[in-house]
CSV table of C-alpha atoms in Angstrom, one decimal:
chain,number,residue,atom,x,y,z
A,258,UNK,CA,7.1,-26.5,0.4
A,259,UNK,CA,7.4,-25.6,-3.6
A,260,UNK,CA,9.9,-25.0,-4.9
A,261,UNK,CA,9.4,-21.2,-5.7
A,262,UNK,CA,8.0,-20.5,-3.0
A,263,UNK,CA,11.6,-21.6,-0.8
A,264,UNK,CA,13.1,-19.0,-3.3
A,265,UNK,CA,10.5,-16.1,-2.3
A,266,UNK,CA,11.8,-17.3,1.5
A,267,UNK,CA,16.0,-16.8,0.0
A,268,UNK,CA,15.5,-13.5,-1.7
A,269,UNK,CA,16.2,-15.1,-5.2
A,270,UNK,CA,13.9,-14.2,-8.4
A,271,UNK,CA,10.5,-16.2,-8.2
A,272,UNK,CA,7.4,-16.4,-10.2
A,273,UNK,CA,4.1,-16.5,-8.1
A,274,UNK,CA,1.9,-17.9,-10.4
A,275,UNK,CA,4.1,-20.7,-11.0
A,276,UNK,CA,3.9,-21.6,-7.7
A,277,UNK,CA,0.6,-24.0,-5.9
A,278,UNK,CA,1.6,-23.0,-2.4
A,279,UNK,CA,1.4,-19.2,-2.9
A,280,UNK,CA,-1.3,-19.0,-5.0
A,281,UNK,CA,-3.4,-21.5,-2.2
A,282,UNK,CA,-1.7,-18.9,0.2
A,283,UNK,CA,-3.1,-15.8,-1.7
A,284,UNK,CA,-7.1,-17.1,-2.0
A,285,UNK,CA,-6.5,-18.4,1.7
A,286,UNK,CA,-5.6,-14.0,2.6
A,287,UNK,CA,-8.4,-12.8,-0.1
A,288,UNK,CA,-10.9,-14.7,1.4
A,289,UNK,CA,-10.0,-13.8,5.2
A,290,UNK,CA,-9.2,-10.2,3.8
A,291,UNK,CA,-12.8,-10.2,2.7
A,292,UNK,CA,-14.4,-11.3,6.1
A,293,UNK,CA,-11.9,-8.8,8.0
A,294,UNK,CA,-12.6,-5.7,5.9
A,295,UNK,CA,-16.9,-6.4,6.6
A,296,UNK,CA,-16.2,-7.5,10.6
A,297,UNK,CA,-18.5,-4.7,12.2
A,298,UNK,CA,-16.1,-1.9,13.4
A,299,UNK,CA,-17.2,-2.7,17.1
A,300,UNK,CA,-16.6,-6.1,17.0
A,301,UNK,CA,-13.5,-6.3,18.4
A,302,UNK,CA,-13.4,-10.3,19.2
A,303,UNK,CA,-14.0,-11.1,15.4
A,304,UNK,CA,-11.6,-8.8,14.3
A,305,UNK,CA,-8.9,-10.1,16.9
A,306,UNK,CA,-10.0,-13.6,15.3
A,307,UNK,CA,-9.8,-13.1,11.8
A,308,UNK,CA,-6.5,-10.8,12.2
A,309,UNK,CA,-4.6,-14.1,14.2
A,310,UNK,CA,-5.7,-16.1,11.6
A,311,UNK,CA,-4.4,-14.1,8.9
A,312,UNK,CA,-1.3,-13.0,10.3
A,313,UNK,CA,1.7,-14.9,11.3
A,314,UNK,CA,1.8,-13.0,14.8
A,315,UNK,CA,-0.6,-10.5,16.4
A,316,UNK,CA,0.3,-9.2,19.6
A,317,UNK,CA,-1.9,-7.4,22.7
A,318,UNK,CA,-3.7,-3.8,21.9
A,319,UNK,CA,-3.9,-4.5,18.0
A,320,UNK,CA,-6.0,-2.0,16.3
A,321,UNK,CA,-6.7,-2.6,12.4
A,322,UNK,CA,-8.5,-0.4,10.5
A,323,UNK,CA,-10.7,-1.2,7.3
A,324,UNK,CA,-9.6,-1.6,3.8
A,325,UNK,CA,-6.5,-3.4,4.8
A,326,UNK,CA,-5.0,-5.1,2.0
A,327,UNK,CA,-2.0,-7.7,2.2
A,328,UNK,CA,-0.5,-10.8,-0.7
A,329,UNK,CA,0.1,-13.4,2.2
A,330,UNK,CA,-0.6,-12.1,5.5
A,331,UNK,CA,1.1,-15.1,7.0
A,332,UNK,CA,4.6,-12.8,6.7
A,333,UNK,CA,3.2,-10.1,8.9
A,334,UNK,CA,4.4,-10.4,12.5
A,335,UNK,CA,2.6,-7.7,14.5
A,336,UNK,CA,4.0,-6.9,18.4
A,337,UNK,CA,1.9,-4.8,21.0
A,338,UNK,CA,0.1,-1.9,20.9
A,339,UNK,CA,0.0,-1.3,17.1
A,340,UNK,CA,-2.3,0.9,15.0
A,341,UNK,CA,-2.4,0.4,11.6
A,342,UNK,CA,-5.1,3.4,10.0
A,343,UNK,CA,-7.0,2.9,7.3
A,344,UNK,CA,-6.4,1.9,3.9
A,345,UNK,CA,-3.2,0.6,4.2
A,346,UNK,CA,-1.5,-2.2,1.7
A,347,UNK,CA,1.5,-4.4,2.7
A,348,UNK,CA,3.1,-6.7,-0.1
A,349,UNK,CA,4.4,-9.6,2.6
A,350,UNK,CA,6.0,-11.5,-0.2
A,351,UNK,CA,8.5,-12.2,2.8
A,352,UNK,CA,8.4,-11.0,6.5
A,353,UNK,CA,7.3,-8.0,7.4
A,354,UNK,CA,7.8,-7.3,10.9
A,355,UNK,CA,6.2,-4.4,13.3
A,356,UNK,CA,7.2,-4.0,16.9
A,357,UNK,CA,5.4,-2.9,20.0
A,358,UNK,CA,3.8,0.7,20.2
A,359,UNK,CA,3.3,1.2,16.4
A,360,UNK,CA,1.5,4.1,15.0
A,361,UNK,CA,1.7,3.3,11.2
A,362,UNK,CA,-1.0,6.0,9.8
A,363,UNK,CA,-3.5,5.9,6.8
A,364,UNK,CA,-2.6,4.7,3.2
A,365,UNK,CA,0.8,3.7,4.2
A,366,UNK,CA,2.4,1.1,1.6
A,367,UNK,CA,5.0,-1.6,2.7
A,368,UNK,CA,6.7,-3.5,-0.1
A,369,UNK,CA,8.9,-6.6,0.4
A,370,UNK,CA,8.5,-7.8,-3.7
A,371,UNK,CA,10.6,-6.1,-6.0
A,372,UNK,CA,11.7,-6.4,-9.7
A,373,UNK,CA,15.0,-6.5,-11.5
A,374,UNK,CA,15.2,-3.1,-13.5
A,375,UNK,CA,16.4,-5.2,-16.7
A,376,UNK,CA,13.9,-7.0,-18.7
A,377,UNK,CA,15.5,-9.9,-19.6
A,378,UNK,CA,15.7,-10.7,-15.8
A,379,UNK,CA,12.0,-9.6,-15.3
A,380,UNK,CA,9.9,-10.7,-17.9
A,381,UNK,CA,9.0,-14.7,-17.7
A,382,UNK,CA,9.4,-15.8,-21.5
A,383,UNK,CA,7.6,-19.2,-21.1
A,384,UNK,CA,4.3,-18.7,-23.4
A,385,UNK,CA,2.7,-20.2,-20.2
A,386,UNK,CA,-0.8,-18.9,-20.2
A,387,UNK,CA,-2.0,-17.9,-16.4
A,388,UNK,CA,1.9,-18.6,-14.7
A,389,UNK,CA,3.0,-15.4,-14.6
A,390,UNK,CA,4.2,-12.3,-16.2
A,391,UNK,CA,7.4,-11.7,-14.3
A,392,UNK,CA,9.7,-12.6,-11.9
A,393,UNK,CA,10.1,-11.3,-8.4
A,394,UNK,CA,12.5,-10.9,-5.5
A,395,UNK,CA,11.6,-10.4,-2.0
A,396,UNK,CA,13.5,-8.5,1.0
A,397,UNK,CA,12.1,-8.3,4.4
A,398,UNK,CA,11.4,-5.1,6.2
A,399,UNK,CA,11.4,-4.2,9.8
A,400,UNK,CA,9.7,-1.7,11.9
A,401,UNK,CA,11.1,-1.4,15.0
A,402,UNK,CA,9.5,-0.9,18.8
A,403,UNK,CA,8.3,2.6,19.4
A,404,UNK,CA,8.2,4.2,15.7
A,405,UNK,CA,5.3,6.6,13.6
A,406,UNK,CA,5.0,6.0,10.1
A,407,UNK,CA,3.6,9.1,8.8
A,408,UNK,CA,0.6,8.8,6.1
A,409,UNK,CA,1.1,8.0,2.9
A,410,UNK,CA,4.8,6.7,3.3
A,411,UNK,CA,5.6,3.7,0.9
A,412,UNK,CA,8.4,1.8,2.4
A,413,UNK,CA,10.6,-0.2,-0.4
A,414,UNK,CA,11.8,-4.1,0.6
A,415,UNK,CA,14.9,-4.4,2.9
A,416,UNK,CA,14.3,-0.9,4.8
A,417,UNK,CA,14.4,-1.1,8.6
A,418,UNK,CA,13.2,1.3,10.2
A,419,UNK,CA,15.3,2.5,13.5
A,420,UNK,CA,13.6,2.1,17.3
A,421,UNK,CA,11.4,5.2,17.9
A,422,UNK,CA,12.2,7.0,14.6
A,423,UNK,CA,9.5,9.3,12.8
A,424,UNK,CA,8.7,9.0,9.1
A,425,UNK,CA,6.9,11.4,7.8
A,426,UNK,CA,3.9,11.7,5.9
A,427,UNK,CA,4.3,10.7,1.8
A,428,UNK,CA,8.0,9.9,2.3
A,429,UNK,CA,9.6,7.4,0.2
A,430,UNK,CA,11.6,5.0,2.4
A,431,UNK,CA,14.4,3.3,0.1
A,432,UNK,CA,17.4,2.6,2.5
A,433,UNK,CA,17.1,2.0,6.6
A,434,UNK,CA,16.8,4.7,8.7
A,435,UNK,CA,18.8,4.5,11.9
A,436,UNK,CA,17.5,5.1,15.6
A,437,UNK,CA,15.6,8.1,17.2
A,438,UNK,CA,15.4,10.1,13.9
A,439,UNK,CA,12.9,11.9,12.2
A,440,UNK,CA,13.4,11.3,8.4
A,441,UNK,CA,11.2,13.0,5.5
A,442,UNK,CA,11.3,13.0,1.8
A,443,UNK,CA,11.7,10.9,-1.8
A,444,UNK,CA,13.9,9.5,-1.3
A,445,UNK,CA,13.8,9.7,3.1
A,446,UNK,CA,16.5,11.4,4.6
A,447,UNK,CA,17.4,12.1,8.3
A,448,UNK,CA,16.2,15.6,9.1
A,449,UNK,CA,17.3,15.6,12.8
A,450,UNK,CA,17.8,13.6,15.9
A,451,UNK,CA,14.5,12.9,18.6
A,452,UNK,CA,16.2,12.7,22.2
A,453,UNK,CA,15.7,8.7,23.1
């Protein structure tokens, strides 16, 4: 393992294009990406073969939807009974992990990568042509069993989000939301309690 890719895995600054492993990691996801997004939409065995190939876990009852778009795919741990709607994008510059009876809807947005908000700590100044423009940190983020991520929602690295809890739709998720809640908004608040 490189050594920026083991500092994507600890959370500390890293530069992608720096690294062999993650860029061999990315083509490896753009070209299964590719073959997943064309799988006829009936062909359920392909799918179920590309998707456990792709992703680092897929569990029982997993339905994908097309233009599904991911950095790694190998950080995406996936339980049972899961639907993940169209068009949706997860960043899985570290884990990413989805329980069991999922409902994440269309053009939802998970982020693990982030970016220091100071320059100096962003930008890579090594003239290095084609090794990357900045540096980035990665949290993991966890969906736990039973939730409903509303469409739209973009959920920022490091959130978990409580067992059974509702997000809803276009919400901006940038702290963890607790159990049984239903949470709205930018930023996402807790709007009131769901009887477990």
């Amino acid at each position: 393992m490189s050594t920026e890719y083991e500092k994507c895995l600890a959370g500390e600054p890293f530069v992608g294009g720096k690294d062999p492993d993650l860029l061999r990691m990315i083509r490896r996801s753009r070209k299964l990406l590719r073959q997943l997004n064309d799988v006829e939409y009936a062909d359920a065995g392909e799918k179920e073969r590309l998707m456990r190939e792709l992703f680092g876990h897929v569990g029982k009852g997993v339905h994908l939807d097309i233009d599904f778009h991911c950095e790694l795919g190998r950080h995406i741990f996936i339980g049972d009974n899961v639907v993940i709607n169209m068009n949706c994008t997860f960043i899985d510059n570290h884990r990413i992990d989805i329980g069991n009876n999922v409902l994440i809807a269309p053009n939802v947005q998970i982020y693990t990568g982030t970016h220091s908000t100071r320059l100096s700590e962003r930008l890579v100044t090594e003239d290095i042509p084609g090794e990357g423009l900045c540096r980035t940190v990665a949290r993991p983020v966890k969906i736990e069993d039973g939730v409903w991520i509303g469409g739209g929602a973009i959920l920022l690295p490091g959130v978990t989000i409580g067992r059974n809890s509702v997000i809803g739709a276009g919400s901006v998720v940038t702290r963890s939301i607790p159990e049984n809640v239903v949470a709205v908004g930018n930023p996402c608040r807790v709007i009131k309690a769901i009887e477990p």
